[in-house]
Amino acid sequence: MDIQGRIGGSSVGYDIQATYTPPLVHGRIGGHHIGKNILLNIEHQTVHGRIGGSSDGFDVNVSLGKHTEGRLGGNFIGQDVQFEVQGQSITGRLGGATLGFDLNLHMDHQQLTGRIGGHIEGKDLTLHGPAPAEILTLLGVVAFKVLQDDTEHSSASASSG
């Protein structure tokens, strides 16, 4: 079951391409040279997996459900993620209360749309495919984190050079 979409705009954003074959989600966020691979295992409403490689990626440990919560990254350098699916509306947060991003998404006919973050540091999300809202939302949040991490890394590299 193919899942496709985009986080961010046409000039500053990443494509999302994945395949959902229970219990696995695998694919890519970004292009051939920039971005990260996706490998998630979903069993008994629990998601474990890795985004990116062993040195340049992060772990995913999330419990799915009407109220989904978990962690992207490790205990020290990572972000909490939590969201609720209420009908067609999905709301929640990536990160903490102060340094984090709101999730305001809408699911309609296998299409997830909306925004993660605010007007300045936020990104629009469009994602479609035959997967539950919780899985599409988690993929969108993961893609947002990959884009944010890569943007911060390229900004830091540009300012140090």
GROMACS .gro file of C-alpha atoms in nm:
model
  161
    1MET     CA    1   0.000   0.000   0.000
    2ASP     CA    2   0.170   0.315  -0.122
    3ILE     CA    3   0.183   0.633   0.084
    4GLN     CA    4   0.291   0.957  -0.082
    5GLY     CA    5   0.302   1.321   0.014
    6ARG     CA    6   0.506   1.627   0.099
    7ILE     CA    7   0.612   1.821   0.406
    8GLY     CA    8   0.687   2.188   0.342
    9GLY     CA    9   0.647   2.383   0.022
   10SER     CA   10   0.771   2.314  -0.329
   11SER     CA   11   1.106   2.490  -0.279
   12VAL     CA   12   1.181   2.412   0.088
   13GLY     CA   13   1.030   2.074   0.161
   14TYR     CA   14   1.067   1.700   0.133
   15ASP     CA   15   0.873   1.436  -0.053
   16ILE     CA   16   0.747   1.142   0.148
   17GLN     CA   17   0.728   0.803  -0.022
   18ALA     CA   18   0.659   0.490   0.175
   19THR     CA   19   0.502   0.148   0.153
   20TYR     CA   20   0.281   0.013   0.430
   21THR     CA   21   0.274  -0.366   0.432
   22PRO     CA   22   0.171  -0.462   0.785
   23PRO     CA   23   0.359  -0.482   1.009
   24LEU     CA   24   0.624  -0.274   0.822
   25VAL     CA   25   0.645   0.080   0.692
   26HIS     CA   26   0.949   0.149   0.477
   27GLY     CA   27   1.045   0.419   0.233
   28ARG     CA   28   1.216   0.755   0.212
   29ILE     CA   29   1.172   1.114   0.326
   30GLY     CA   30   1.347   1.354   0.087
   31GLY     CA   31   1.532   1.274  -0.232
   32HIS     CA   32   1.812   1.039  -0.331
   33HIS     CA   33   2.093   1.247  -0.177
   34ILE     CA   34   1.921   1.455   0.092
   35GLY     CA   35   1.679   1.301   0.340
   36LYS     CA   36   1.644   0.981   0.538
   37ASN     CA   37   1.524   0.623   0.495
   38ILE     CA   38   1.218   0.501   0.688
   39LEU     CA   39   1.199   0.160   0.856
   40LEU     CA   40   0.923   0.112   1.113
   41ASN     CA   41   0.778  -0.204   1.263
   42ILE     CA   42   0.421  -0.183   1.397
   43GLU     CA   43   0.302  -0.465   1.620
   44HIS     CA   44   0.021  -0.458   1.877
   45GLN     CA   45  -0.021  -0.078   1.836
   46THR     CA   46   0.349  -0.024   1.918
   47VAL     CA   47   0.588   0.134   1.669
   48HIS     CA   48   0.962   0.071   1.688
   49GLY     CA   49   1.207   0.163   1.420
   50ARG     CA   50   1.469   0.392   1.279
   51ILE     CA   51   1.469   0.694   1.056
   52GLY     CA   52   1.803   0.737   0.878
   53GLY     CA   53   2.125   0.549   0.935
   54SER     CA   54   2.304   0.441   1.250
   55SER     CA   55   2.505   0.764   1.281
   56ASP     CA   56   2.274   1.021   1.122
   57GLY     CA   57   1.928   0.903   1.221
   58PHE     CA   58   1.697   0.865   1.517
   59ASP     CA   59   1.487   0.595   1.681
   60VAL     CA   60   1.108   0.592   1.686
   61ASN     CA   61   0.927   0.445   1.988
   62VAL     CA   62   0.555   0.525   1.987
   63SER     CA   63   0.232   0.369   2.117
   64LEU     CA   64  -0.052   0.415   1.867
   65GLY     CA   65  -0.416   0.461   1.953
   66LYS     CA   66  -0.684   0.726   1.984
   67HIS     CA   67  -0.429   0.898   2.208
   68THR     CA   68  -0.088   0.833   2.054
   69GLU     CA   69   0.230   0.912   2.244
   70GLY     CA   70   0.597   0.831   2.235
   71ARG     CA   71   0.943   0.959   2.152
   72LEU     CA   72   1.145   1.043   1.844
   73GLY     CA   73   1.515   1.014   1.923
   74GLY     CA   74   1.687   0.917   2.244
   75ASN     CA   75   1.624   1.011   2.605
   76PHE     CA   76   1.871   1.300   2.605
   77ILE     CA   77   1.843   1.434   2.251
   78GLY     CA   78   1.495   1.361   2.130
   79GLN     CA   79   1.142   1.494   2.123
   80ASP     CA   80   0.818   1.370   2.269
   81VAL     CA   81   0.525   1.329   2.035
   82GLN     CA   82   0.161   1.307   2.133
   83PHE     CA   83  -0.160   1.345   1.937
   84GLU     CA   84  -0.527   1.253   1.945
   85VAL     CA   85  -0.753   1.146   1.662
   86GLN     CA   86  -1.106   1.280   1.715
   87GLY     CA   87  -1.320   1.199   1.413
   88GLN     CA   88  -1.145   1.364   1.117
   89SER     CA   89  -0.942   1.604   1.333
   90ILE     CA   90  -0.594   1.529   1.464
   91THR     CA   91  -0.436   1.761   1.719
   92GLY     CA   92  -0.129   1.729   1.935
   93ARG     CA   93   0.229   1.835   1.987
   94LEU     CA   94   0.584   1.748   1.889
   95GLY     CA   95   0.837   1.853   2.154
   96GLY     CA   96   0.776   2.018   2.486
   97ALA     CA   97   0.539   2.290   2.600
   98THR     CA   98   0.787   2.571   2.532
   99LEU     CA   99   1.010   2.436   2.255
  100GLY     CA  100   0.770   2.239   2.043
  101PHE     CA  101   0.529   2.242   1.753
  102ASP     CA  102   0.151   2.208   1.744
  103LEU     CA  103  -0.015   1.953   1.518
  104ASN     CA  104  -0.332   2.069   1.342
  105LEU     CA  105  -0.428   1.807   1.086
  106HIS     CA  106  -0.737   1.675   0.909
  107MET     CA  107  -0.800   1.324   0.771
  108ASP     CA  108  -1.046   1.277   0.488
  109HIS     CA  109  -1.070   0.978   0.248
  110GLN     CA  110  -0.714   0.847   0.303
  111GLN     CA  111  -0.574   1.202   0.276
  112LEU     CA  112  -0.406   1.380   0.565
  113THR     CA  113  -0.364   1.757   0.532
  114GLY     CA  114  -0.279   2.043   0.764
  115ARG     CA  115   0.009   2.213   0.939
  116ILE     CA  116   0.273   2.120   1.193
  117GLY     CA  117   0.403   2.423   1.382
  118GLY     CA  118   0.304   2.787   1.361
  119HIS     CA  119   0.303   3.043   1.081
  120ILE     CA  120   0.679   3.113   1.090
  121GLU     CA  121   0.852   2.784   1.175
  122GLY     CA  122   0.571   2.554   1.070
  123LYS     CA  123   0.529   2.343   0.758
  124ASP     CA  124   0.227   2.235   0.557
  125LEU     CA  125   0.168   1.862   0.523
  126THR     CA  126  -0.013   1.662   0.259
  127LEU     CA  127  -0.002   1.284   0.279
  128HIS     CA  128  -0.227   1.021   0.123
  129GLY     CA  129  -0.245   0.646   0.127
  130PRO     CA  130  -0.441   0.347   0.257
  131ALA     CA  131  -0.316   0.354   0.615
  132PRO     CA  132  -0.483   0.447   0.945
  133ALA     CA  133  -0.481   0.814   1.049
  134GLU     CA  134  -0.239   0.739   1.334
  135ILE     CA  135   0.022   0.593   1.097
  136LEU     CA  136  -0.012   0.875   0.843
  137THR     CA  137   0.014   1.133   1.123
  138LEU     CA  138   0.324   0.966   1.266
  139LEU     CA  139   0.487   0.962   0.920
  140GLY     CA  140   0.407   1.332   0.880
  141VAL     CA  141   0.555   1.416   1.220
  142VAL     CA  142   0.868   1.211   1.143
  143ALA     CA  143   0.904   1.390   0.806
  144PHE     CA  144   0.869   1.727   0.980
  145LYS     CA  145   1.145   1.632   1.226
  146VAL     CA  146   1.374   1.518   0.942
  147LEU     CA  147   1.318   1.846   0.755
  148GLN     CA  148   1.373   2.053   1.072
  149ASP     CA  149   1.690   1.862   1.164
  150ASP     CA  150   1.833   1.893   0.812
  151THR     CA  151   1.744   2.265   0.793
  152GLU     CA  152   1.912   2.333   1.130
  153HIS     CA  153   2.218   2.130   1.024
  154SER     CA  154   2.258   2.313   0.692
  155SER     CA  155   2.211   2.652   0.864
  156ALA     CA  156   2.477   2.566   1.122
  157SER     CA  157   2.715   2.448   0.847
  158ALA     CA  158   2.659   2.765   0.645
  159SER     CA  159   2.722   2.994   0.944
  160SER     CA  160   3.040   2.809   1.049
  161GLY     CA  161   3.195   2.817   0.702
   0.00000   0.00000   0.00000
